[in-house]
Short mmCIF file of C-alpha atoms and ligand atoms in Angstrom, two decimals:
data_model
loop_
_atom_site.label_atom_id
_atom_site.label_comp_id
_atom_site.label_asym_id
_atom_site.label_seq_id
_atom_site.Cartn_x
_atom_site.Cartn_y
_atom_site.Cartn_z
CA UNK A 272 -30.52 -6.15 -14.30
CA UNK A 273 -29.17 -3.84 -11.37
CA UNK A 274 -26.61 -1.26 -10.95
CA UNK A 275 -23.55 -2.97 -11.86
CA UNK A 276 -20.87 -3.38 -9.19
CA UNK A 277 -17.11 -4.15 -8.99
CA UNK A 278 -15.93 -6.58 -6.47
CA UNK A 279 -11.51 -6.88 -6.06
CA UNK A 280 -10.37 -9.67 -3.65
CA UNK A 281 -7.87 -8.83 -1.75
CA UNK A 282 -6.39 -11.54 0.27
CA UNK A 283 -3.30 -12.41 -2.58
CA UNK A 284 -2.42 -8.51 -1.22
CA UNK A 285 -3.72 -6.26 1.24
CA UNK A 286 -5.91 -9.11 3.35
CA UNK A 287 -1.94 -11.13 3.43
CA UNK A 288 -0.84 -7.68 4.13
CA UNK A 289 -3.09 -6.43 6.93
CA UNK A 290 -3.70 -9.69 8.47
CA UNK A 291 -0.34 -12.13 8.68
CA UNK A 292 2.39 -9.49 7.89
CA UNK A 293 2.75 -10.26 3.64
CA UNK A 294 3.88 -14.01 4.94
CA UNK A 295 1.77 -16.06 2.24
CA UNK A 296 3.43 -18.07 0.77
CA UNK A 297 2.99 -19.08 -3.66
CA UNK A 298 2.51 -22.82 -2.45
CA UNK A 299 -0.42 -21.26 0.13
CA UNK A 300 -2.12 -20.36 -2.53
CA UNK A 301 -0.92 -21.54 -6.71
CA UNK A 302 -3.76 -24.03 -6.41
CA UNK A 303 -6.19 -21.91 -5.99
CA UNK A 304 -5.72 -19.15 -8.62
CA UNK A 305 -7.16 -20.73 -11.58
CA UNK A 306 -11.21 -21.28 -8.95
CA UNK A 307 -10.25 -17.46 -8.55
CA UNK A 308 -10.06 -16.64 -12.09
CA UNK A 309 -13.77 -18.29 -12.58
CA UNK A 310 -15.04 -16.19 -9.60
CA UNK A 311 -16.46 -13.33 -11.24
CA UNK A 312 -14.89 -10.59 -9.77
CA UNK A 313 -13.10 -7.26 -11.69
CA UNK A 314 -9.74 -7.90 -9.90
CA UNK A 315 -7.64 -9.80 -7.82
CA UNK A 316 -4.96 -7.48 -6.28
CA UNK A 317 -2.01 -9.76 -6.10
CA UNK A 318 1.26 -7.64 -5.94
CA UNK A 319 2.61 -4.36 -4.91
CA UNK A 320 2.36 -2.93 -1.63
CA UNK A 321 4.64 -5.08 1.21
CA UNK A 322 4.38 -8.18 -1.10
CA UNK A 323 7.52 -7.66 -3.05
CA UNK A 324 9.45 -6.67 0.43
CA UNK A 325 8.77 -9.65 1.76
CA UNK A 326 8.46 -11.69 -1.56
CA UNK A 327 12.67 -10.65 -1.08
CA UNK A 328 13.39 -10.32 2.30
CA UNK A 329 11.48 -13.52 4.29
CA UNK A 330 10.07 -15.59 1.15
CA UNK A 331 12.77 -16.62 -0.83
CA UNK A 332 10.92 -16.12 -3.83
CA UNK A 333 11.31 -13.58 -6.72
CA UNK A 334 8.20 -11.54 -6.38
CA UNK A 335 8.54 -10.88 -10.81
CA UNK A 336 8.79 -14.82 -10.96
CA UNK A 337 5.51 -14.79 -8.35
CA UNK A 338 3.24 -12.21 -10.55
CA UNK A 339 4.57 -14.05 -13.73
CA UNK A 340 3.12 -17.45 -12.30
CA UNK A 341 -0.23 -15.70 -11.09
CA UNK A 342 -0.52 -14.40 -14.79
CA UNK A 343 -0.44 -18.10 -16.17
CA UNK A 344 -2.76 -18.98 -14.31
CA UNK A 345 -5.32 -16.36 -14.10
CA UNK A 346 -6.03 -15.19 -17.55
CA UNK A 347 -9.56 -13.65 -17.63
CA UNK A 348 -10.15 -11.44 -14.80
CA UNK A 349 -7.74 -8.56 -14.29
CA UNK A 350 -4.15 -8.25 -12.04
CA UNK A 351 -4.03 -5.25 -9.66
CA UNK A 352 -1.26 -3.68 -8.02
CA UNK A 353 -0.73 -0.99 -5.16
CA UNK A 354 1.93 1.36 -6.40
CA UNK A 355 3.40 4.32 -3.70
CA UNK A 356 3.82 6.96 -6.29
CA UNK A 357 7.43 7.62 -6.43
CA UNK A 358 8.66 5.99 -3.47
CA UNK A 359 7.19 2.50 -5.80
CA UNK A 360 7.21 -0.58 -3.19
CA UNK A 361 9.88 1.35 -1.03
CA UNK A 362 10.29 4.16 1.18
CA UNK A 363 11.97 6.61 -0.62
CA UNK A 364 11.84 8.90 -3.36
CA UNK A 365 12.98 7.21 -6.57
CA UNK A 366 14.71 8.65 -9.55
CA UNK A 367 12.19 8.94 -12.42
CA UNK A 368 14.23 6.38 -14.61
CA UNK A 369 13.74 4.03 -11.94
CA UNK A 370 9.32 4.51 -11.69
CA UNK A 371 9.23 4.37 -15.51
CA UNK A 372 11.07 1.04 -15.85
CA UNK A 373 9.73 -0.43 -12.78
CA UNK A 374 5.80 0.68 -14.05
CA UNK A 375 6.54 -0.50 -17.81
CA UNK A 376 7.49 -4.02 -16.49
CA UNK A 377 5.05 -4.42 -14.02
CA UNK A 378 2.64 -4.17 -16.50
CA UNK A 379 5.02 -6.21 -19.43
CA UNK A 380 4.83 -9.17 -16.70
CA UNK A 381 0.85 -9.04 -15.97
CA UNK A 382 -0.20 -6.30 -14.28
CA UNK A 383 -3.24 -4.69 -15.66
CA UNK A 384 -4.33 -1.93 -13.38
CA UNK A 385 -2.26 0.32 -11.06
CA UNK A 386 -2.98 2.24 -8.02
CA UNK A 387 -1.01 4.98 -7.36
CA UNK A 388 -1.16 7.00 -4.42
CA UNK A 389 1.08 9.20 -2.65
CA UNK A 390 1.16 9.77 1.76
CA UNK A 391 1.04 13.57 0.86
CA UNK A 392 -1.57 13.47 -2.11
CA UNK A 393 0.72 15.49 -3.36
CA UNK A 394 -0.19 14.60 -7.33
CA UNK A 395 3.30 15.91 -8.13
CA UNK A 396 4.61 12.56 -7.25
CA UNK A 397 1.89 10.28 -8.99
CA UNK A 398 2.69 11.81 -12.37
CA UNK A 399 5.49 9.70 -13.19
CA UNK A 400 3.76 6.43 -12.36
CA UNK A 401 0.86 7.18 -13.74
CA UNK A 402 1.98 8.56 -16.86
CA UNK A 403 4.17 5.21 -17.45
CA UNK A 404 1.22 3.55 -16.88
CA UNK A 405 -0.77 5.18 -19.13
CA UNK A 406 1.61 4.88 -22.31
CA UNK A 407 2.06 0.89 -21.23
CA UNK A 408 -1.33 0.21 -21.90
CA UNK A 409 -2.49 -0.07 -17.97
CA UNK A 410 -5.54 0.89 -15.97
CA UNK A 411 -3.90 3.93 -14.52
CA UNK A 412 -6.18 4.03 -10.90
CA UNK A 413 -5.65 7.47 -8.76
CA UNK A 414 -5.60 6.50 -5.31
CA UNK A 415 -6.26 10.00 -2.89
CA UNK A 416 -5.61 9.04 0.56
CA UNK A 417 -8.54 9.14 3.30
CA UNK A 418 -7.46 11.41 6.17
CA UNK A 419 -9.09 13.49 9.12
CA UNK A 420 -7.36 17.28 9.63
CA UNK A 421 -9.10 21.07 9.42
CA UNK A 422 -7.54 21.01 5.90
CA UNK A 423 -8.86 17.90 4.58
CA UNK A 424 -12.07 18.61 3.18
CA UNK A 425 -14.29 17.29 0.58
CA UNK A 426 -13.40 20.04 -0.90
CA UNK A 427 -9.69 18.83 -0.99
CA UNK A 428 -10.89 16.05 -2.25
CA UNK A 429 -12.72 16.59 -5.28
CA UNK A 430 -10.08 18.57 -6.16
CA UNK A 431 -7.29 16.22 -6.23
CA UNK A 432 -9.55 13.66 -7.78
CA UNK A 433 -10.29 16.17 -10.69
CA UNK A 434 -6.83 16.61 -10.81
CA UNK A 435 -6.01 13.12 -10.94
CA UNK A 436 -8.92 12.97 -13.74
CA UNK A 437 -7.10 15.96 -15.64
CA UNK A 438 -3.93 13.65 -15.32
CA UNK A 439 -5.37 10.81 -17.44
CA UNK A 440 -6.15 8.36 -14.60
CA UNK A 441 -8.48 5.96 -15.68
CA UNK A 442 -10.70 5.69 -12.36
CA UNK A 443 -10.53 7.02 -8.74
CA UNK A 444 -9.67 4.98 -5.28
CA UNK A 445 -10.90 6.55 -2.08
CA UNK A 446 -8.05 5.01 -0.14
CA UNK A 447 -9.07 4.60 3.30
CA UNK A 448 -6.26 2.57 4.81
CA UNK A 449 -6.81 3.63 8.36
CA UNK A 450 -10.48 1.95 8.71
CA UNK A 451 -11.99 5.79 9.76
CA UNK A 452 -14.19 6.70 7.09
CA UNK A 453 -17.57 6.28 8.46
CA UNK A 454 -20.77 5.42 6.61
CA UNK A 455 -22.28 8.85 6.14
CA UNK A 456 -18.77 10.33 5.34
CA UNK A 457 -18.18 7.27 2.87
CA UNK A 458 -21.60 8.47 1.53
CA UNK A 459 -21.11 12.04 1.12
CA UNK A 460 -17.90 11.49 -0.60
CA UNK A 461 -18.77 9.32 -3.33
CA UNK A 462 -21.31 11.56 -4.53
CA UNK A 463 -19.25 14.63 -3.71
CA UNK A 464 -16.58 12.89 -6.46
CA UNK A 465 -19.36 11.37 -8.14
CA UNK A 466 -20.93 14.53 -8.55
CA UNK A 467 -17.50 16.42 -10.87
CA UNK A 468 -15.84 13.91 -12.16
CA UNK A 469 -17.24 11.23 -14.49
CA UNK A 470 -15.32 8.41 -13.60
CA UNK A 471 -15.55 5.08 -11.74
CA UNK A 472 -15.00 5.46 -8.21
CA UNK A 473 -13.90 2.57 -5.76
CA UNK A 474 -13.73 2.83 -2.17
CA UNK A 475 -11.14 1.14 -0.10
CA UNK A 476 -11.29 0.30 3.54
CA UNK A 477 -10.29 -1.73 6.59
CA UNK A 478 -12.56 -3.18 8.96
CA UNK A 479 -10.10 -1.78 11.62
CA UNK A 480 -12.77 -0.12 13.34
CA UNK A 481 -16.13 -2.32 12.08
CA UNK A 482 -17.04 0.64 9.52
CA UNK A 483 -16.10 -0.92 6.73
CA UNK A 484 -18.94 -3.14 5.49
CA UNK A 485 -21.37 -0.23 6.44
CA UNK A 486 -19.02 2.51 5.17
CA UNK A 487 -19.17 0.20 1.54
CA UNK A 488 -23.00 -0.51 1.69
CA UNK A 489 -23.75 3.69 2.15
CA UNK A 490 -21.13 3.73 -0.87
CA UNK A 491 -22.90 1.95 -3.78
CA UNK A 492 -26.01 3.34 -2.49
CA UNK A 493 -24.15 7.16 -2.92
CA UNK A 494 -22.90 5.18 -6.69
CA UNK A 495 -19.31 4.04 -6.22
CA UNK A 496 -18.48 1.71 -9.13
CA UNK A 497 -16.38 -1.02 -6.46
CA UNK A 498 -14.96 -2.05 -3.93
CA UNK A 499 -12.35 -4.51 -2.10
CA UNK A 500 -13.25 -7.59 -0.22
CA UNK A 501 -11.17 -10.17 1.51
CA UNK A 502 -12.89 -13.90 1.01
CA UNK A 503 -13.81 -13.93 4.38
CA UNK A 504 -11.93 -16.61 6.24
CA UNK A 505 -9.70 -13.71 5.69
CA UNK A 506 -11.48 -10.82 6.49
CA UNK A 507 -12.47 -8.23 8.80
CA UNK A 508 -10.40 -6.43 11.99
CA UNK A 509 -7.27 -5.29 10.18
CA UNK A 510 -7.82 -6.05 7.13
CA UNK A 511 -11.21 -5.30 4.04
CA UNK A 512 -15.45 -6.60 4.28
CA UNK A 513 -15.99 -10.38 3.51
CA UNK A 514 -17.15 -11.10 0.46
CA UNK A 515 -19.19 -13.12 0.41
CA UNK A 516 -21.23 -11.44 3.12
CA UNK A 517 -20.83 -8.05 0.95
CA UNK A 518 -22.11 -10.07 -2.10
CA UNK A 519 -24.79 -11.98 -0.47
CA UNK A 520 -26.05 -8.34 0.65
CA UNK A 521 -25.89 -6.15 -2.68
CA UNK A 522 -27.45 -9.08 -5.05
CA UNK A 523 -29.99 -8.90 -2.32
CA UNK A 524 -30.83 -5.58 -2.96
CA UNK A 525 -30.20 -5.48 -6.29
CA UNK A 526 -26.58 -4.84 -7.71
CA UNK A 527 -24.78 -6.94 -10.04
CA UNK A 528 -21.40 -8.00 -8.77
CA UNK A 529 -20.73 -10.81 -11.68
CA UNK A 530 -19.49 -13.09 -7.90
CA UNK A 531 -20.14 -16.47 -8.50
CA UNK A 532 -21.09 -17.97 -4.39
CA UNK A 533 -20.74 -21.08 -5.26
CA UNK A 534 -17.08 -20.67 -6.53
CA UNK A 535 -15.91 -17.58 -3.85
CA UNK A 536 -16.97 -20.97 -1.51
CA UNK A 537 -14.33 -23.07 -2.78
CA UNK A 538 -12.00 -20.17 -2.36
CA UNK A 539 -12.65 -20.01 1.16
CA UNK A 540 -12.77 -23.75 2.18
CA UNK A 541 -8.76 -23.64 -0.09
CA UNK A 542 -7.62 -20.91 2.38
CA UNK A 543 -9.18 -21.95 5.22
CA UNK A 544 -6.60 -23.81 6.46
CA UNK A 545 -4.41 -21.67 5.35
CA UNK A 546 -5.54 -19.58 7.97
CA UNK A 547 -5.31 -22.66 10.28
CA UNK A 548 -1.77 -22.53 9.38
CA UNK A 549 -0.42 -19.02 10.87
CA UNK A 550 -3.34 -19.42 13.89
CA UNK A 551 -0.59 -22.39 14.66
CA UNK A 552 2.69 -20.87 13.53
CA UNK A 553 1.31 -17.47 15.18
CA UNK A 554 1.96 -15.66 11.78
CA UNK A 555 -1.97 -14.56 12.63
CA UNK A 556 -2.33 -12.37 15.49
CA UNK A 557 -6.05 -13.09 16.76
CA UNK A 558 -5.71 -9.17 18.55
CA UNK A 559 -5.65 -8.23 14.56
CA UNK A 560 -9.40 -9.64 14.71
CA UNK A 561 -10.98 -8.07 16.48
CA UNK A 562 -12.47 -4.37 16.74
CA UNK A 563 -10.41 -1.63 17.57
CA UNK A 564 -12.28 2.08 17.94
CA UNK A 565 -9.12 3.31 19.45
CA UNK A 566 -8.06 4.80 15.90
CA UNK A 567 -11.63 7.18 15.76
CA UNK A 568 -11.45 8.22 19.48
CA UNK A 569 -7.16 9.57 18.75
CA UNK A 570 -7.87 10.13 14.71
CA UNK A 571 -4.57 7.13 14.08
CA UNK A 572 -4.58 4.32 12.32
CA UNK A 573 -4.57 1.55 14.77
CA UNK A 574 -1.17 0.19 13.33
CA UNK A 575 0.48 3.60 14.01
CA UNK A 576 -1.08 3.21 17.62
CA UNK A 577 0.00 -0.74 18.72
CA UNK A 578 3.72 0.54 17.20
CA UNK A 579 3.56 3.75 19.71
CA UNK A 580 2.81 1.16 22.31
CA UNK A 581 5.71 -1.27 21.98
CA UNK A 582 7.60 1.85 20.56
CA UNK A 583 7.42 2.67 24.27
CA UNK A 584 7.10 -0.83 26.27
CA UNK A 585 11.00 -1.13 24.72
CA UNK A 586 11.78 1.83 26.49
CA UNK A 587 9.71 0.95 29.28
CA UNK A 588 8.24 4.37 29.10
CA UNK A 589 4.62 3.34 28.65
CA UNK A 590 3.07 5.51 31.67
CA UNK A 591 3.99 8.26 28.88
CA UNK A 592 1.48 7.03 26.12
CA UNK A 593 -1.07 9.52 27.24
CA UNK A 594 1.49 12.15 26.67
CA UNK A 595 2.39 11.12 23.54
CA UNK A 596 -1.22 10.67 22.04
CA UNK A 597 -1.63 14.41 23.15
CA UNK A 598 2.19 15.34 20.83
CA UNK A 599 0.72 13.22 18.35
CA UNK A 600 -1.61 15.86 16.46
CA UNK A 601 0.93 18.81 17.37
CA UNK A 602 3.56 17.08 15.31
CA UNK A 603 1.43 16.48 12.19
CA UNK A 604 -0.35 20.10 12.92
CA UNK A 605 3.36 21.23 12.33
CA UNK A 606 3.77 19.00 10.00
CA UNK A 607 1.27 20.25 7.50
CA UNK A 608 -1.23 17.14 8.47
CA UNK A 609 0.43 14.94 6.64
CA UNK A 610 -2.01 11.45 6.27
CA UNK A 611 -1.27 9.51 8.75
CA UNK A 612 0.06 6.65 6.38
CA UNK A 613 3.54 5.33 5.50
CA UNK A 614 6.17 6.49 5.36
CA UNK A 615 4.46 9.80 7.39
CA UNK A 616 2.85 7.50 9.73
CA UNK A 617 6.53 6.41 11.03
CA UNK A 618 7.74 10.14 11.15
CA UNK A 619 5.45 12.14 12.70
CA UNK A 620 5.20 9.04 15.56
CA UNK A 621 8.70 8.86 15.79
CA UNK A 622 9.05 12.68 16.46
CA UNK A 623 5.75 13.39 18.70
CA UNK A 624 8.03 10.37 21.26
CA UNK A 625 11.09 12.53 21.04
CA UNK A 626 9.38 15.45 22.07
CA UNK A 627 7.93 13.83 24.62
CA UNK A 628 10.63 11.84 26.24
CA UNK A 629 13.36 14.69 25.82
CA UNK A 630 10.84 16.98 27.79
CA UNK A 631 11.41 19.51 25.11
CA UNK A 632 9.78 20.21 21.44
CA UNK A 633 11.87 19.60 18.92
CA UNK A 634 14.90 19.34 20.74
CA UNK A 635 15.80 15.92 18.81
CA UNK A 636 14.37 16.20 15.23
CA UNK A 637 15.36 13.14 12.96
CA UNK A 638 17.01 12.73 9.91
CA UNK A 639 13.85 11.98 8.06
CA UNK A 640 11.92 15.00 9.68
CA UNK A 641 14.14 17.23 8.17
CA UNK A 642 14.27 16.01 4.79
CA UNK A 643 10.50 16.35 5.05
CA UNK A 644 10.95 20.21 5.88
CA UNK A 645 12.96 20.55 3.13
CA UNK A 646 11.02 18.99 0.54
CA UNK A 647 12.45 15.52 -0.38
CA UNK A 648 9.18 13.55 0.17
CA UNK A 649 7.17 16.10 -1.77
CA UNK A 650 4.22 19.03 -0.94
CA UNK A 651 2.82 19.06 2.35
CA UNK A 652 -0.73 18.77 1.74
CA UNK A 653 -0.52 21.98 4.74
CA UNK A 654 1.21 24.54 6.66
CA UNK A 655 4.36 23.87 7.61
CA UNK A 656 5.31 25.19 11.41
CA UNK A 657 7.79 28.45 10.72
CA UNK A 658 9.60 27.95 14.01
CA UNK A 659 9.97 23.65 13.31
CA UNK A 660 11.21 25.08 10.21
CA UNK A 661 13.81 27.08 11.86
CA UNK A 662 15.11 24.49 14.48
CA UNK A 663 15.14 21.65 11.19
CA UNK A 664 16.48 23.70 8.52
CA UNK A 665 18.12 26.92 9.95
CA UNK A 666 19.40 28.92 7.51
CA UNK A 667 19.32 26.10 5.04
CA UNK A 668 16.02 27.05 2.38
CA UNK A 669 13.97 24.12 1.65
CA UNK A 670 13.30 23.15 -2.61
CA UNK A 671 10.67 25.05 -4.14
CA UNK A 672 10.51 22.38 -7.42
CA UNK A 673 10.43 19.25 -7.68
CA UNK A 674 12.86 17.25 -5.76
CA UNK A 675 12.72 14.19 -7.98
CA UNK A 676 14.17 16.74 -10.87
CA UNK A 677 17.35 16.73 -8.37
CA UNK A 678 18.10 12.54 -8.58
CA UNK A 679 20.38 10.98 -10.80
CA UNK A 680 19.34 8.16 -12.89
CA UNK A 681 19.43 4.96 -10.80
CA UNK A 682 19.42 2.08 -13.27
CA UNK A 683 23.01 2.26 -15.51
CA UNK A 684 24.76 2.32 -11.78
CA UNK A 685 23.29 -0.77 -10.55
CA UNK A 686 23.53 -2.68 -13.51
CA UNK A 687 27.09 -1.83 -13.68
CA UNK A 688 27.60 -2.91 -10.21
CA UNK A 689 25.62 -5.93 -10.15
CA UNK A 690 27.11 -7.26 -13.76
CA UNK A 691 26.65 -11.32 -14.00
CA UNK A 692 24.19 -11.05 -11.16
CA UNK A 693 21.31 -9.61 -13.06
CA UNK A 694 20.11 -12.10 -15.27
CA UNK A 695 17.05 -9.34 -16.50
CA UNK A 696 16.36 -5.74 -16.14
CA UNK A 697 13.72 -7.37 -13.96
CA UNK A 698 16.26 -8.55 -11.13
CA UNK A 699 18.26 -4.95 -11.35
CA UNK A 700 15.17 -2.78 -10.49
CA UNK A 701 14.94 -5.58 -7.73
CA UNK A 702 18.56 -4.36 -6.51
CA UNK A 703 17.59 -0.09 -7.00
CA UNK A 704 14.03 -0.81 -4.78
CA UNK A 705 15.61 -3.10 -2.43
CA UNK A 706 19.18 -2.73 -2.80
CA UNK A 707 19.93 -5.85 0.83
CA UNK A 708 17.27 -8.02 0.44
CA UNK A 709 17.57 -8.18 -3.61
CA UNK A 710 22.09 -8.70 -3.52
CA UNK A 711 21.07 -11.42 -1.30
CA UNK A 712 18.40 -13.20 -3.09
CA UNK A 713 20.40 -13.03 -6.14
CA UNK A 714 23.71 -14.12 -4.47
CA UNK A 715 21.75 -17.34 -3.32
CA UNK A 716 20.40 -17.71 -6.56
CA UNK A 717 23.16 -17.84 -8.26
CA UNK A 718 25.15 -19.82 -5.22
CA UNK A 719 21.98 -22.99 -6.07
CA UNK A 720 22.66 -22.44 -10.12
CA UNK A 721 26.12 -22.99 -9.38
CA UNK A 722 25.97 -26.03 -7.61
CA UNK A 723 23.23 -27.29 -9.10
CA UNK A 724 25.77 -27.09 -11.97
CA UNK A 725 28.61 -29.53 -10.09
CA UNK A 726 25.99 -31.22 -9.53
CA UNK A 727 25.31 -32.27 -13.10
CA UNK A 728 28.73 -32.43 -13.92
CA UNK A 729 28.85 -35.36 -11.63
CA UNK A 730 26.12 -36.98 -13.07
CA UNK A 731 27.92 -36.99 -16.27
CA UNK A 732 30.71 -38.34 -15.05
CO1 LIG B 1074 -5.40 -0.65 2.78
#
């Protein structure tokens, strides 16, 4: 038997998020979960990322209940989630009590593996989540956001991998959210980390620039222990490379993935009509399926580029795009080269647009950039421009220590505010994570129940 390669299927989370804006409803996958459990996947990435927000905001589903349902059908395969460190599943830093309770409840409700990352690759923003995951008995996977900049050297990534190992992580993920890692860099980076860190290494990439499958193959040759792939009908483009194609290739080359292609066929057959439905209702825009090479030319993620284009189009300023694309790396440099992943990609892009359209750099500095310069998002990877610091903060001094230490506990206040509306600690956590969406969901749920009770009373009359 050849070297084992663990396959993580992403159709329920990342492929769902990347191709159809996280709109898979429970009914779209409920009937195939037991089959998915038989496929031989190492894990199913099925929760976290945008799924939580989407359940409350668009799908009228309780995200915790979705997780428990998946767990009830998937008894053997590990369940995996993506967590934005101290940002949990949101866009701001939460207090430590929230992070600990959220992580603990995720494990209690069925998650086995938590992939934890931070947009700045600041280990202090990941520490609380990693610690609590391990205490709760979960597998903590420390993720390194892959980006390209003068300060993001292989040495810096290896150093972070070592730090994550020291913090107790059970495995390391190279998280290439933009799909810009090249086959050669995938090979070299996996080799470099494997040489220094005695933990399984997983490569996560997207097929946006068409490099995905090649990079996975080179990572396998360098000794990677696992990959993320998506069932073929939901693979490619902005999603992951196809599960079946990778399994076919790897098995032929003597690797052992454990994945049964007879079962993946059933899974793919199940998702074919689901994909057709999203194509028909416009939920799946075919343009996400094509190869977008711009991310390589501009070194910015495809999603960020399309956001810039739509922002400028709305303002009737699309003719300024080239100037914005020149300004974007300058802003990023001034901000110490943050990886362009949520929420940094939005922050850098919006500031570049403002610098160009107002005709003067930093004439207006956004509230978010000010908070970032103050240290509210953690430590910048590189040096911050003193000029920008002065414009953003004036005489105010940035935080020296860990900003999260200043945050007050959030759960007691939320509990008191919700009262009877919250039926569980999970409800309280939903509210702390997404106050507006969760409150609406909880109210609708209470109304539906009240209606049911009144029907029952009428029937009894
Ligand atoms: Co991803």
